[in-house]
CSV table of C-alpha atoms (C1' of nucleotides) in Angstrom, one decimal:
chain,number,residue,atom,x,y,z
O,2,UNK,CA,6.3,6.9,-29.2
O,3,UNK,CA,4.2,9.4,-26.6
O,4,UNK,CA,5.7,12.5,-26.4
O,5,UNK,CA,2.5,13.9,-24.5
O,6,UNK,CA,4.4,14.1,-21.2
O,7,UNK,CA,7.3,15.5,-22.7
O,8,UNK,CA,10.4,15.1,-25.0
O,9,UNK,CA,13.2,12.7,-24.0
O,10,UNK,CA,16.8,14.0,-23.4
O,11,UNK,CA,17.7,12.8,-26.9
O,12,UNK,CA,15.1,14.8,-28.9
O,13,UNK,CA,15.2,17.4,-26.8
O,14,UNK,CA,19.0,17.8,-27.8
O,15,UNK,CA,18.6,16.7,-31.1
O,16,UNK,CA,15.4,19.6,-31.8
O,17,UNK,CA,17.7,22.0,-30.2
O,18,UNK,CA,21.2,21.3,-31.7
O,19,UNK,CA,23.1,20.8,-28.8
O,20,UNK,CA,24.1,17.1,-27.6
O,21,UNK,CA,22.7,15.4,-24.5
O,22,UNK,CA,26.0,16.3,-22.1
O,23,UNK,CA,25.2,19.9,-22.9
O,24,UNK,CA,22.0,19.9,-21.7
O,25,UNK,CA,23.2,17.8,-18.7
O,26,UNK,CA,26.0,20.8,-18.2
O,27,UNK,CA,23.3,23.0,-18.7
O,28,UNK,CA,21.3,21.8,-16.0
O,29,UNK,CA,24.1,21.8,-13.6
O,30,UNK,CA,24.8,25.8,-14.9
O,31,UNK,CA,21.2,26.4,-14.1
O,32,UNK,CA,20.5,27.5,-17.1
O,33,UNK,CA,17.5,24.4,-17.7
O,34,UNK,CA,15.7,23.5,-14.8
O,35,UNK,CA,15.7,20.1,-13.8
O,36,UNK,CA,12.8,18.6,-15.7
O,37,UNK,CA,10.8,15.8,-14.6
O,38,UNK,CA,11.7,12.0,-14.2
O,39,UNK,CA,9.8,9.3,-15.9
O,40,UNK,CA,9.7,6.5,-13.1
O,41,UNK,CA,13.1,5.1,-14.0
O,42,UNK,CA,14.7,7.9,-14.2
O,43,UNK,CA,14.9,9.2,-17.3
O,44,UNK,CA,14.2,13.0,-17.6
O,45,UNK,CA,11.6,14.3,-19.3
O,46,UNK,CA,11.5,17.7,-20.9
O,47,UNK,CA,8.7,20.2,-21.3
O,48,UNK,CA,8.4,21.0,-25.0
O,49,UNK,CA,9.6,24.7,-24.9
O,50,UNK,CA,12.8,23.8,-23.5
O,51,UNK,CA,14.0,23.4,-27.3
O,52,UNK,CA,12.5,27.0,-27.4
O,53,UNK,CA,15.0,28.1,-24.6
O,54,UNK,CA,18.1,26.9,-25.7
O,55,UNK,CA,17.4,28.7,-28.6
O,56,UNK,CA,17.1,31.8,-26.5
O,57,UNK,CA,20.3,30.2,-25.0
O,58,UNK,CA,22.1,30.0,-28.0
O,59,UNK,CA,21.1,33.9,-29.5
O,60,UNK,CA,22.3,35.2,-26.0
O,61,UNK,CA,25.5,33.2,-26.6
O,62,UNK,CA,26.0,34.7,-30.0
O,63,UNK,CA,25.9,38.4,-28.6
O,64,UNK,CA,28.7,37.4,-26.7
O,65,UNK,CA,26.8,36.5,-23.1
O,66,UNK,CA,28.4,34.2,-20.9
O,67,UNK,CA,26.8,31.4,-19.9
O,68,UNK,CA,26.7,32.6,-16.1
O,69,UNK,CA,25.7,36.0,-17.4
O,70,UNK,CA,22.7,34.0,-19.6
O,71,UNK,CA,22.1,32.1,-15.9
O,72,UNK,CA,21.3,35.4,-14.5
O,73,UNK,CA,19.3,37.2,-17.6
O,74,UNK,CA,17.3,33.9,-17.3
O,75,UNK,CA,16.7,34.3,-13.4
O,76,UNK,CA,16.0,38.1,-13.4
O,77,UNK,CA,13.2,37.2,-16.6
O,78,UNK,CA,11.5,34.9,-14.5
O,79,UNK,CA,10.5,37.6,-11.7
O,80,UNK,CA,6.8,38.9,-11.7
O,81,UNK,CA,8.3,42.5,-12.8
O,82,UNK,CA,10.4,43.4,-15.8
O,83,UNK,CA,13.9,44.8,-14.7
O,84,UNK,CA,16.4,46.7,-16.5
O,85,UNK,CA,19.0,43.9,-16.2
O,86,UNK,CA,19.1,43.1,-20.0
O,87,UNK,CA,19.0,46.8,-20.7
O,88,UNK,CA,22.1,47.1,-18.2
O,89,UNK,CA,23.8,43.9,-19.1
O,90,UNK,CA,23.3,44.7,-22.9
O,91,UNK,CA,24.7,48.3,-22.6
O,92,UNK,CA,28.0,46.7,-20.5
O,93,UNK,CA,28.6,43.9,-23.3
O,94,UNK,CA,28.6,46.9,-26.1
O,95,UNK,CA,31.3,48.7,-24.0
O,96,UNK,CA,33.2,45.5,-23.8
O,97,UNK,CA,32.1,44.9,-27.4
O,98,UNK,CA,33.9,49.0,-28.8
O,99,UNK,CA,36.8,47.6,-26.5
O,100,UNK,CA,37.5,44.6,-28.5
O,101,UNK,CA,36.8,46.3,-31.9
O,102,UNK,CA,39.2,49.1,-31.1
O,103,UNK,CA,41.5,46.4,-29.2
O,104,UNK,CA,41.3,44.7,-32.7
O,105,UNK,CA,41.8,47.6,-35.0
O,106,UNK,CA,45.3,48.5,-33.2
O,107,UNK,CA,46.2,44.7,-33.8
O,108,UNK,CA,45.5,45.3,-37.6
O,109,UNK,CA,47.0,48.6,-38.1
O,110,UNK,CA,50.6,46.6,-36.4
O,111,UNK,CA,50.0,43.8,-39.1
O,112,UNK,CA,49.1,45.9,-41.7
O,113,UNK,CA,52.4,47.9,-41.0
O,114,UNK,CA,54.2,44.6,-40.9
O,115,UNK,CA,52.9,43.9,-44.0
O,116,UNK,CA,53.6,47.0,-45.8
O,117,UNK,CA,57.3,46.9,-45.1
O,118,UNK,CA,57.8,43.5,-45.9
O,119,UNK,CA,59.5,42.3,-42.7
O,120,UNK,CA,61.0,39.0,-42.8
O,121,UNK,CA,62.2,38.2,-39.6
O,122,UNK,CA,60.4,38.3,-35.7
O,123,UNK,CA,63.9,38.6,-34.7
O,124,UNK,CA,66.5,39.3,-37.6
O,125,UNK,CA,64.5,41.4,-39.9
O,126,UNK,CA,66.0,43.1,-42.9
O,127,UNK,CA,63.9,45.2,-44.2
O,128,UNK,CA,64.0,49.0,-44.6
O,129,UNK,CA,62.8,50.6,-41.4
O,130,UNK,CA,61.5,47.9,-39.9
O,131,UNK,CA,58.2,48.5,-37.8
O,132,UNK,CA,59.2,45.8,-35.5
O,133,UNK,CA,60.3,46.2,-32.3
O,134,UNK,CA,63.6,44.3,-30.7
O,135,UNK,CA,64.6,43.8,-34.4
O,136,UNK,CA,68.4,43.6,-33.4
O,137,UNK,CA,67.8,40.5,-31.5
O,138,UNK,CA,70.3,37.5,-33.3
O,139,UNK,CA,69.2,35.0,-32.2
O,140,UNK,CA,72.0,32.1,-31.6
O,141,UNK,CA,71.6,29.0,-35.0
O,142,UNK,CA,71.1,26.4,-32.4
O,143,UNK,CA,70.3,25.4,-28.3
O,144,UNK,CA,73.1,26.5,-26.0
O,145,UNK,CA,74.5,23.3,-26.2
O,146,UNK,CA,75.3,21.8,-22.1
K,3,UNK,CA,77.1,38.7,-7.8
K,4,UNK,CA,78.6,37.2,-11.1
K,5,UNK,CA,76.5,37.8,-14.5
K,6,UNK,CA,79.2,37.6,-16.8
K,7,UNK,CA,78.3,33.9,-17.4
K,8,UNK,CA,74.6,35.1,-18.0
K,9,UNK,CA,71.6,36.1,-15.8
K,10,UNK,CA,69.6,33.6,-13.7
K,11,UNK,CA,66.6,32.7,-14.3
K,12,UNK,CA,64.6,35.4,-11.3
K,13,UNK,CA,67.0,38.1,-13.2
K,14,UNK,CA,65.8,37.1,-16.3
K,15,UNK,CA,62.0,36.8,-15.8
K,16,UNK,CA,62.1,39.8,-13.3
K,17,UNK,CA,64.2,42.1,-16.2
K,18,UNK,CA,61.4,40.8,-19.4
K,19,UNK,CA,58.8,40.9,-16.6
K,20,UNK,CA,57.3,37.8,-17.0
K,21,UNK,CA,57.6,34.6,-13.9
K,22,UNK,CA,59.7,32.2,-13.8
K,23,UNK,CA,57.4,29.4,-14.3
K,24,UNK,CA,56.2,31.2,-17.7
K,25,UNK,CA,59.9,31.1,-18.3
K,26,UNK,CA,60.5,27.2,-18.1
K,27,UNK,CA,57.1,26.8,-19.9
K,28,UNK,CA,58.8,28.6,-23.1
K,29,UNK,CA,61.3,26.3,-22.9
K,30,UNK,CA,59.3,23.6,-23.2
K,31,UNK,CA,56.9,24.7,-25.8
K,32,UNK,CA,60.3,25.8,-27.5
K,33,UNK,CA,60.4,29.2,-27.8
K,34,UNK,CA,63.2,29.6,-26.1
K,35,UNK,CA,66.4,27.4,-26.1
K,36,UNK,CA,67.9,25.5,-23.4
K,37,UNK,CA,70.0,27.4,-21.0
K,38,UNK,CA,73.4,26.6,-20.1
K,39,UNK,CA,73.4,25.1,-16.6
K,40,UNK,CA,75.5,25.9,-13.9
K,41,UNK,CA,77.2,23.1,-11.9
K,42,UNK,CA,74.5,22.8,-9.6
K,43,UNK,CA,72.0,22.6,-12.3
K,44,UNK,CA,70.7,26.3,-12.2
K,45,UNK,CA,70.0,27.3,-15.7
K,46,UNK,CA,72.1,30.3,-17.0
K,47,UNK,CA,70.4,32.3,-19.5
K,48,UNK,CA,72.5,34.4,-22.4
K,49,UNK,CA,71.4,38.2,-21.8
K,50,UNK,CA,69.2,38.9,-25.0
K,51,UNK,CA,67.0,36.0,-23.7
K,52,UNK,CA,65.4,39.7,-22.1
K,53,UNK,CA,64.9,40.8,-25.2
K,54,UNK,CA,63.8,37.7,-27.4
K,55,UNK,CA,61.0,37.3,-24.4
K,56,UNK,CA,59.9,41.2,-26.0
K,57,UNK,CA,59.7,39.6,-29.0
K,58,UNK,CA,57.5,37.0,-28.1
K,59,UNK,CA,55.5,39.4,-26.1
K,60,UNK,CA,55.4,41.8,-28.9
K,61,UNK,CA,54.1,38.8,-31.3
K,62,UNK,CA,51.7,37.8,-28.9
K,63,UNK,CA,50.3,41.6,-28.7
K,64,UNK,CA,49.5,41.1,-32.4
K,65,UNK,CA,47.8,38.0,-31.6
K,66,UNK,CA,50.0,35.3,-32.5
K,67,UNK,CA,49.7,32.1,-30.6
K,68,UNK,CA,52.8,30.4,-29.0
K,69,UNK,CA,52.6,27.7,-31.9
K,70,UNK,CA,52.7,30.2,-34.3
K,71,UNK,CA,55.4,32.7,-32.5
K,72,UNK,CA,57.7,28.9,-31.5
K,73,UNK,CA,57.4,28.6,-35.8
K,74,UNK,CA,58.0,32.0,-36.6
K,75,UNK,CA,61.2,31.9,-34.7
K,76,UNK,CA,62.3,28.7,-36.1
K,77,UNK,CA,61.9,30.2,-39.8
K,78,UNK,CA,63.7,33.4,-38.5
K,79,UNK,CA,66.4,30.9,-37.6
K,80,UNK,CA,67.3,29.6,-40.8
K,81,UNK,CA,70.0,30.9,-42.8
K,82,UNK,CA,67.9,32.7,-45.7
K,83,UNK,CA,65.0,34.9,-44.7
K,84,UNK,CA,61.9,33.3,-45.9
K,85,UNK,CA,58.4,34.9,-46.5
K,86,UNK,CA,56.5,33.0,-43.8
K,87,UNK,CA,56.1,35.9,-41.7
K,88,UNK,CA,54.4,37.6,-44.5
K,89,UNK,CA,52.7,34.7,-45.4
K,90,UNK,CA,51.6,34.2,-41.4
K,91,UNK,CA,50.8,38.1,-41.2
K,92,UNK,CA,48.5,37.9,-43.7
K,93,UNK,CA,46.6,35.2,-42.9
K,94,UNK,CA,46.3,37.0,-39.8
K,95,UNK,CA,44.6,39.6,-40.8
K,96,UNK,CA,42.5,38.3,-42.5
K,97,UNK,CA,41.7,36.6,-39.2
K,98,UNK,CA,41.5,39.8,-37.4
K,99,UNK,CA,39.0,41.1,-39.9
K,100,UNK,CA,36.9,38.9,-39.4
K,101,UNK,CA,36.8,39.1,-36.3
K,102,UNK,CA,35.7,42.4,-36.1
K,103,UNK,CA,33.4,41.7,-38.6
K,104,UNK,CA,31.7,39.7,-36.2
K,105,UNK,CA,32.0,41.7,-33.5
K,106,UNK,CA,29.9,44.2,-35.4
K,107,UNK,CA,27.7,42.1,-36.3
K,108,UNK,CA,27.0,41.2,-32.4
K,109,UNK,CA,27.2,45.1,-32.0
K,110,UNK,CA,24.5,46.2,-34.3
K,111,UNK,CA,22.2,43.3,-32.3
K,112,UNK,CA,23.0,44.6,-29.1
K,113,UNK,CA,22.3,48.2,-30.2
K,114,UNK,CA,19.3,47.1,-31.4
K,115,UNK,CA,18.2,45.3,-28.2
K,116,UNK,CA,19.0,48.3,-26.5
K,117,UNK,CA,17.1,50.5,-28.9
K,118,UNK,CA,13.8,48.2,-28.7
K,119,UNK,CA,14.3,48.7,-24.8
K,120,UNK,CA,14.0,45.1,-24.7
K,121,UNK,CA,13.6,43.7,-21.2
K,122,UNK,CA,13.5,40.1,-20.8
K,123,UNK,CA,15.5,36.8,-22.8
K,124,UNK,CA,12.4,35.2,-22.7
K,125,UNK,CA,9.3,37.4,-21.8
K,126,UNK,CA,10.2,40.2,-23.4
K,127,UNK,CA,7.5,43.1,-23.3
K,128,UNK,CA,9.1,45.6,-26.2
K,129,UNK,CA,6.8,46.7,-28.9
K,130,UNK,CA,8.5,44.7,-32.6
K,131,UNK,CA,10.9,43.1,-30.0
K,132,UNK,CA,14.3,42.4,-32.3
K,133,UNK,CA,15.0,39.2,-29.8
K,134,UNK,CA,14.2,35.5,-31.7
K,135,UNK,CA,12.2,33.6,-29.5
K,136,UNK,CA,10.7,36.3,-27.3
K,137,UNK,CA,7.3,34.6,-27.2
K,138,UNK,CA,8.8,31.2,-24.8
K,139,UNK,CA,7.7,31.4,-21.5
K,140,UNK,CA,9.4,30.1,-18.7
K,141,UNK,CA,7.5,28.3,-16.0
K,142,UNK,CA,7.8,30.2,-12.6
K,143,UNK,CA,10.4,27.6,-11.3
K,144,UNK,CA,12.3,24.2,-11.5
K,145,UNK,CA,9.7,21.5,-12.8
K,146,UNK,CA,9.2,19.5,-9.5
K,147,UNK,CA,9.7,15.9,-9.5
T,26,DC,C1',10.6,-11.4,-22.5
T,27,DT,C1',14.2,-10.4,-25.4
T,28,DT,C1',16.7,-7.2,-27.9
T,29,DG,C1',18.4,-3.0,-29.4
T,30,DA,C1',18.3,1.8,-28.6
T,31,DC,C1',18.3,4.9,-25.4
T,32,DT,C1',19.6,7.1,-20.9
T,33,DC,C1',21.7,7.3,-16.4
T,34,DT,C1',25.9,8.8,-13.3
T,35,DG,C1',30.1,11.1,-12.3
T,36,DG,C1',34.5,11.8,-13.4
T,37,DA,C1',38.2,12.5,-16.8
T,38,DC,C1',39.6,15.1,-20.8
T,39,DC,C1',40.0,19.0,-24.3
T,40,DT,C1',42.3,23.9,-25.7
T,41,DA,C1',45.6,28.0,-24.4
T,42,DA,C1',48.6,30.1,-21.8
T,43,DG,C1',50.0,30.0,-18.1
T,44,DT,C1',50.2,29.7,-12.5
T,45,DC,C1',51.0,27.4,-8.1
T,46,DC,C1',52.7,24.0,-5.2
T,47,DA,C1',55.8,20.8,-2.1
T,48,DG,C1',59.9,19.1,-1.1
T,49,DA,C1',64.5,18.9,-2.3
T,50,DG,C1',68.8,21.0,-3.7
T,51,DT,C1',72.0,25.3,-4.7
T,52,DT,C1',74.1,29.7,-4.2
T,53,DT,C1',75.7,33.5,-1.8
T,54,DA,C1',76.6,36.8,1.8
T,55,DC,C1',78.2,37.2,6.2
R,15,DG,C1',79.6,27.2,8.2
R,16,DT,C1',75.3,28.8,8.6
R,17,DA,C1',71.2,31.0,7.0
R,18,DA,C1',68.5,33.4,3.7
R,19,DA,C1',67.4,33.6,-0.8
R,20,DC,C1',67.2,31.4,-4.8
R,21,DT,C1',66.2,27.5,-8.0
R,22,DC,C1',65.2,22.7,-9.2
R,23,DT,C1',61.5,19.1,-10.7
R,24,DG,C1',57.1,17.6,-12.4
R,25,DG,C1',52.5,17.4,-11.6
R,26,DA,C1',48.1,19.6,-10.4
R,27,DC,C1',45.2,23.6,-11.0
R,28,DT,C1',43.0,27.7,-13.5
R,29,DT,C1',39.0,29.6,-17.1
R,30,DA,C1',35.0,28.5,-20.4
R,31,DG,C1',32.3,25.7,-22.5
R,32,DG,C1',31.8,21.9,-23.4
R,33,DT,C1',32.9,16.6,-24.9
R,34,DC,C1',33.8,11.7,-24.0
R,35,DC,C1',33.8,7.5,-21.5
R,36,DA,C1',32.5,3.0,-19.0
R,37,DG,C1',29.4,0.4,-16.8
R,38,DA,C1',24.9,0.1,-15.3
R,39,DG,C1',20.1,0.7,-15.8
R,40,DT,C1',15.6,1.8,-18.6
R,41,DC,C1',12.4,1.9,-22.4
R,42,DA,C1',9.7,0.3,-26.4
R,43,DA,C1',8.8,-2.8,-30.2
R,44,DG,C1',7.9,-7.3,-31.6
DNA sequence: CTTGACTCTGGACCTAAGTCCAGAGTTTAC
DNA sequence: GTAAACTCTGGACTTAGGTCCAGAGTCAAG
């Protein structure tokens, strides 16, 4: 095997974790640029690209998007340093304290739900039921045609 | 106009504010029974079909999905209340805790990032930069073939 | 030079919860 | 009885981030 020129879609995907159609879809994203072909065809990575799905990954896990990864990508590859990752960062904590407190008000409901043992989305019995629309009976069956 | 027999289905979706499409789609994931039809073949809908679409919307809120809410309203169907609500409600929250586990795990890296001033995925100049992988350097553009 | 492993393309498919559409039929008010 | 408004069907489309496939072509070892 010579790997001198560079890594071969398989290893490349295989170093990095991801399969082969990711890094295709990646390429088409613009996340990768399109790497070299060997005279047949077959595209031929530079060694750091593992390196950059890695980067791709991380930015993945603190909840970027990959068209919002696209563009923290493009703005790092100007000649000056930008505050687009300080800006993009500070947004995705904002939506981040959303989702928390959106999450918290879910858990308080279900921790209520809990607490006084409801039974029923539609006919609960219980004692003060936190539930909204409690009254609903529902008919046993289909409205039959 | 005649509602004794039941609302149509624009009354309906306009009253529980949802469309009518959403309305035939609940009907065939089964969350809501088949109407009655009228001769023509218009579907005719029983008037707390309002306020079982509430109850759906309200179980959605606390982050049900259909599935779940189509099952929960099949137990809550049967004769004798059973404790899979309960059951279901506590398996989600354990769900939701995790959740926000995770999202504060993402926020504490973000706040970091922030924090460190960090400017780039991939080049980033911060002093102890918190990113993995800051070191990889992108070549200026798309490898050319 | 054969053979097996690998890669190529582009399009279809997946989940979840809907939304939109065309073309036909129904209902209702006047 | 006509016209406007409504509803019917079922299939395609949406978002996000991939995954899978068939059929053809390429690469590398022996």
């Amino acid at each position: 095997m010579n790997n001198e020129g560079g890594l071969r879609t398989g290893e490349v995907a295989e170093q990095a974790g991801v399969n082969i159609q990711t890094l295709r879809y990646y390429e088409r994203r613009g996340l990768i640029a399109e790497p070299a072909r060997s005279p047949g065809g077959h595209r031929t990575y530079p060694a750091d690209t593992v390196t950059l799905l890695a980067v791709i990954k991380a930015a993945q896990k603190l909840g970027f998007t990959l068209d919002e990864v696209a563009e923290l990508l493009a703005t790092g590859r100007r000649r000056h340093p930008t505050r687009d990752l300080q800006h993009r960062a500070a947004a995705k904590l904002t939506e981040v304290d959303q989702k928390i407190a959106h999450l918290h008000t879910i858990r308080q409901a279900l921790t209520q739900l809990i607490a006084a043992r409801c039974d029923s989305l539609t006919n609960c019995t219980c004692a003060d039921c936190p539930m909204p629309f409690a009254g609903l009976a529902q008919p046993e069956g289909p409205t039959p045609q």
